[in-house]
Coordinates of C-alpha atoms and ligand atoms in Angstrom, one line a residue:
M655 CA 31.6 10.9 -104.3
A656 CA 30.0 14.0 -106.0
D657 CA 28.4 15.2 -102.7
N658 CA 31.6 14.9 -100.8
Y659 CA 33.4 17.0 -103.4
N660 CA 30.6 19.6 -103.7
N661 CA 30.5 20.0 -99.9
A662 CA 34.3 20.6 -99.9
V663 CA 33.9 23.2 -102.6
T664 CA 31.3 25.1 -100.6
L665 CA 33.3 24.9 -97.3
A666 CA 36.5 25.9 -99.0
Y667 CA 34.9 29.1 -100.3
Q668 CA 33.0 29.8 -97.0
I669 CA 35.7 29.1 -94.4
I670 CA 39.1 28.7 -95.9
G671 CA 39.3 31.1 -98.8
S672 CA 38.4 31.5 -102.4
Q673 CA 40.3 28.8 -104.2
E674 CA 38.4 25.8 -105.5
P675 CA 39.5 22.3 -104.3
W676 CA 40.0 19.5 -106.8
R677 CA 40.1 15.7 -107.0
H678 CA 41.2 13.0 -109.3
P679 CA 38.2 11.8 -111.4
S680 CA 38.6 8.3 -110.0
S681 CA 39.1 9.3 -106.3
N682 CA 37.1 11.0 -103.5
I683 CA 40.3 12.4 -102.0
I684 CA 40.1 16.2 -101.9
H685 CA 43.0 18.4 -102.8
H686 CA 43.5 22.1 -102.1
R687 CA 46.6 24.3 -102.5
V688 CA 48.7 24.0 -99.3
L689 CA 50.7 27.1 -98.5
P690 CA 52.0 27.1 -94.9
N691 CA 52.7 30.6 -93.5
A692 CA 55.7 29.7 -91.3
T693 CA 59.1 30.6 -92.8
F694 CA 61.7 29.2 -90.4
A695 CA 64.2 27.3 -92.6
P696 CA 66.7 25.3 -90.4
W697 CA 68.0 23.3 -93.4
L698 CA 69.8 26.4 -94.5
T699 CA 72.0 26.5 -91.4
D700 CA 72.6 22.7 -91.0
H701 CA 75.8 22.4 -92.9
E702 CA 76.2 18.7 -92.6
F703 CA 72.7 18.3 -94.1
L704 CA 73.4 20.8 -96.9
S705 CA 76.7 19.1 -97.8
C706 CA 75.0 15.7 -98.1
Y707 CA 71.9 17.1 -99.8
E708 CA 74.0 18.8 -102.5
K709 CA 75.6 15.4 -103.3
I710 CA 72.4 13.4 -103.4
K711 CA 69.8 15.8 -104.9
G712 CA 70.5 14.7 -108.5
H713 CA 69.7 11.1 -107.4
S714 CA 66.4 11.9 -105.7
L715 CA 62.8 12.8 -106.4
V716 CA 62.4 13.9 -102.8
D717 CA 62.5 17.7 -102.2
H718 CA 64.7 19.4 -99.6
Y719 CA 61.7 19.8 -97.1
R720 CA 61.1 16.1 -97.0
C721 CA 64.8 15.2 -97.1
Y722 CA 65.4 17.5 -94.1
E723 CA 62.6 15.8 -92.2
L724 CA 64.1 12.3 -93.0
W725 CA 67.5 13.6 -91.9
T726 CA 66.2 15.0 -88.5
L727 CA 64.1 11.9 -87.8
A728 CA 66.9 9.5 -88.5
K729 CA 69.2 11.4 -86.1
Q730 CA 66.7 11.0 -83.3
L731 CA 66.8 7.2 -83.3
N732 CA 69.8 6.6 -81.0
N733 CA 67.6 5.2 -78.2
V734 CA 65.3 3.2 -80.4
E735 CA 66.4 -0.3 -81.1
G736 CA 66.6 -1.5 -84.7
N737 CA 67.9 -0.7 -88.2
I738 CA 66.4 1.5 -90.9
L739 CA 64.5 0.2 -93.9
E740 CA 63.8 2.2 -97.0
V741 CA 61.6 0.6 -99.6
G742 CA 61.6 2.7 -102.8
V743 CA 65.2 3.7 -103.5
W744 CA 65.2 4.6 -107.2
R745 CA 68.6 6.2 -107.8
G746 CA 69.5 6.2 -104.1
G747 CA 69.2 9.8 -103.0
S748 CA 67.0 9.6 -100.0
G749 CA 68.6 6.3 -98.9
A750 CA 72.1 7.9 -99.0
L751 CA 70.8 10.7 -96.9
L752 CA 69.4 8.4 -94.3
A753 CA 72.6 6.4 -94.2
Q754 CA 74.7 9.5 -93.8
A755 CA 72.5 10.8 -91.0
V756 CA 73.0 7.6 -88.9
K757 CA 76.6 6.8 -90.0
D758 CA 78.0 6.8 -86.4
S759 CA 75.1 5.1 -84.7
G760 CA 75.9 1.5 -85.6
K761 CA 72.5 1.2 -87.4
Q762 CA 72.4 -0.6 -90.8
V763 CA 70.3 1.0 -93.6
F764 CA 68.5 -1.5 -95.8
L765 CA 67.6 -0.1 -99.2
A766 CA 65.0 -2.2 -101.0
D767 CA 63.9 -1.7 -104.6
T768 CA 62.9 -3.8 -107.6
F769 CA 65.3 -1.6 -109.7
S770 CA 62.8 -2.4 -112.4
G771 CA 60.1 0.0 -111.4
V772 CA 56.8 0.3 -109.5
V773 CA 54.8 -2.9 -108.8
K774 CA 51.3 -3.8 -107.5
A775 CA 49.5 -0.8 -109.0
G776 CA 45.8 -1.5 -108.7
D777 CA 42.3 -0.1 -108.3
R778 CA 43.2 2.3 -105.4
D779 CA 45.8 4.0 -107.5
T780 CA 45.0 6.8 -109.9
N781 CA 48.0 7.7 -112.1
Y782 CA 50.3 4.7 -111.5
K783 CA 50.0 1.7 -113.7
G784 CA 53.2 -0.2 -112.9
G785 CA 56.7 0.0 -114.3
E786 CA 57.3 3.7 -113.5
H787 CA 60.8 4.7 -112.2
A788 CA 62.6 1.8 -113.9
D789 CA 65.3 4.2 -115.0
T790 CA 67.8 3.1 -112.4
S791 CA 70.0 0.1 -111.4
V792 CA 72.0 -1.4 -108.5
E793 CA 75.1 0.0 -110.2
I794 CA 73.8 3.6 -110.2
V795 CA 73.0 3.4 -106.5
S796 CA 76.3 1.6 -105.6
A797 CA 78.3 4.3 -107.5
L798 CA 76.5 7.0 -105.5
M799 CA 77.3 5.3 -102.2
E800 CA 80.9 4.7 -103.1
S801 CA 81.3 8.4 -104.1
L802 CA 80.2 9.7 -100.7
P803 CA 81.5 7.3 -99.3
I804 CA 78.7 5.4 -97.4
R805 CA 79.3 2.0 -96.0
N806 CA 76.4 1.3 -93.6
I807 CA 74.0 0.2 -96.3
K808 CA 72.8 -3.1 -97.8
L809 CA 71.0 -3.1 -101.2
L810 CA 68.0 -5.5 -101.5
K811 CA 67.1 -6.1 -105.2
G812 CA 63.5 -7.5 -105.8
I813 CA 60.0 -7.0 -104.7
F814 CA 59.8 -6.2 -101.0
P815 CA 58.7 -8.0 -98.9
E816 CA 58.2 -11.2 -100.9
E817 CA 61.6 -11.5 -102.6
T818 CA 64.0 -9.8 -100.1
Q819 CA 62.6 -9.9 -96.6
H820 CA 64.8 -12.8 -95.7
M821 CA 67.9 -10.5 -95.9
I822 CA 66.8 -8.4 -92.9
E823 CA 67.1 -9.5 -89.3
G824 CA 66.1 -7.9 -86.0
K825 CA 64.0 -4.9 -85.2
I826 CA 63.2 -1.8 -87.3
S827 CA 63.5 1.7 -85.8
M828 CA 62.5 3.6 -89.0
L829 CA 60.7 2.8 -92.2
H830 CA 60.8 5.2 -95.2
C831 CA 58.2 3.9 -97.5
D832 CA 58.4 5.6 -101.0
V833 CA 56.7 3.1 -103.3
D834 CA 53.9 5.3 -104.8
V835 CA 51.0 2.8 -104.7
Y836 CA 48.5 1.3 -102.2
S837 CA 49.2 -2.5 -102.3
S838 CA 52.9 -2.2 -102.0
T839 CA 52.6 0.2 -99.1
K840 CA 50.2 -2.1 -97.3
D841 CA 52.4 -5.2 -97.8
I842 CA 55.5 -3.4 -96.6
V843 CA 53.8 -2.1 -93.5
G844 CA 52.3 -5.5 -92.8
W845 CA 55.8 -7.0 -92.8
C846 CA 57.2 -4.2 -90.6
L847 CA 54.5 -4.2 -87.9
P848 CA 55.7 -7.1 -85.7
R849 CA 59.3 -5.8 -86.0
L850 CA 58.8 -2.2 -85.0
S851 CA 60.3 -0.9 -81.7
V852 CA 58.4 1.4 -79.5
G853 CA 59.5 4.9 -80.6
S854 CA 60.0 3.8 -84.2
V855 CA 59.0 6.1 -87.0
L856 CA 57.2 5.3 -90.2
V857 CA 57.4 8.0 -93.0
F858 CA 55.3 7.7 -96.0
D859 CA 56.4 9.7 -99.0
D860 CA 53.7 10.9 -101.5
Y861 CA 51.1 11.4 -98.8
G862 CA 48.7 14.0 -100.3
F863 CA 50.3 14.2 -103.7
F864 CA 47.9 14.4 -106.7
G865 CA 48.3 11.1 -108.6
C866 CA 49.4 9.2 -105.5
E867 CA 45.9 8.7 -104.0
G868 CA 46.6 5.1 -103.2
V869 CA 49.3 6.1 -100.7
T870 CA 47.1 8.7 -99.2
A871 CA 44.2 6.2 -98.9
F872 CA 46.4 3.7 -97.1
C873 CA 47.6 6.4 -94.6
E874 CA 44.0 7.5 -93.9
E875 CA 43.1 3.9 -93.0
F876 CA 46.3 3.4 -91.0
R877 CA 45.9 6.5 -88.9
K878 CA 42.9 4.9 -87.1
R879 CA 45.3 2.6 -85.2
D880 CA 45.8 3.4 -81.5
E881 CA 49.4 2.3 -81.2
F882 CA 50.7 5.1 -83.4
R883 CA 50.7 8.9 -83.2
F884 CA 50.0 10.4 -86.7
I885 CA 51.3 13.7 -88.1
H886 CA 50.1 15.1 -91.4
N887 CA 53.2 17.1 -92.3
L888 CA 52.2 19.5 -95.0
N889 CA 55.3 18.7 -97.0
G890 CA 53.9 15.5 -98.5
H891 CA 54.9 13.1 -95.7
A892 CA 52.7 11.2 -93.4
V893 CA 54.6 10.4 -90.2
F894 CA 53.6 7.8 -87.7
I895 CA 55.4 7.2 -84.4
K896 CA 54.9 3.9 -82.5
I897 CA 53.9 4.7 -78.9
A898 CA 52.9 1.3 -77.6
Ligands
SAM769 C1 59.4 7.3 -106.3 S1 60.6 6.0 -106.5 C2 61.6 6.2 -105.0 C3 62.3 7.6 -104.9 C4 63.5 7.6 -104.0 N1 63.2 7.4 -102.6 C5 64.2 8.9 -104.2 O1 65.0 9.3 -103.3 O2 64.1 9.6 -105.2 C6 59.6 4.6 -106.1 C7 60.4 3.3 -106.2 O3 59.7 2.3 -105.5 C8 60.1 1.0 -106.1 N2 59.1 0.1 -105.6 C9 57.8 0.2 -105.6 N3 57.2 -0.9 -105.0 C10 58.2 -1.7 -104.6 C11 58.2 -2.9 -103.9 N4 57.1 -3.6 -103.4 N5 59.4 -3.5 -103.6 C12 60.6 -2.9 -104.0 N6 60.6 -1.7 -104.7 C13 59.4 -1.1 -105.0 C14 60.2 1.3 -107.6 O4 61.0 0.4 -108.2 C15 60.7 2.8 -107.6 O5 62.1 2.8 -107.8

């Protein structure tokens, strides 16, 4: 682990620039400040997105870069069979955004959360211990949906997949997985795999975030699969597109 880190420090100075990389003491995942140079900002001229984002941002931990990516990906699913599943809803912000993006498509958006916080934290996770983000409820999310108003959602309360998988039928065209830890992510993807349409999209929040090394570790394993294209979007999303 130390060699891996020391090599990264040397290469960062020699090739990339002068700033030193860092890592969590219990992980070999290397972090370095990410500052993309491109400045195009299409979210500032997408008025439908902005109007929705303004209403949901107080209910979300997801920043506008990632919200805009969810928005644009969801809007590209018209020819992909299946509904949308978000696991990791918290106060409903990103879920509301997804539902608004596909409101005229006939797609249902399933929003799954324990509503009592993160579960299945384990050895692969660094900062998460379990129980985080419990400061929400079905009532808080329902009130947000009613205020927008959004009708094409179904809330699933309980650990996914174990406790609520039976409430979903048919294919999946998009998974937004925002559960912070390795084992939950792995179990959710395992459930989705046989249900994914070709062309479906998997978006993993927290990819690359310091403190969420379990999610990054899962995505680094998953990207070895041939049936998906993988995109490391520098905003903190890992995006996979099913091609076969
Ligand atoms: C970071 S929050 C989600 C943030 C949300 N997407 C937003 O827009 O701010 C993570 C959520 O994942 C939920 N969670 C984690 N593992 C889960 C699992 N296996 N099943 C259901 N919910 C889970 C937690 O209860 C928590 O509310």
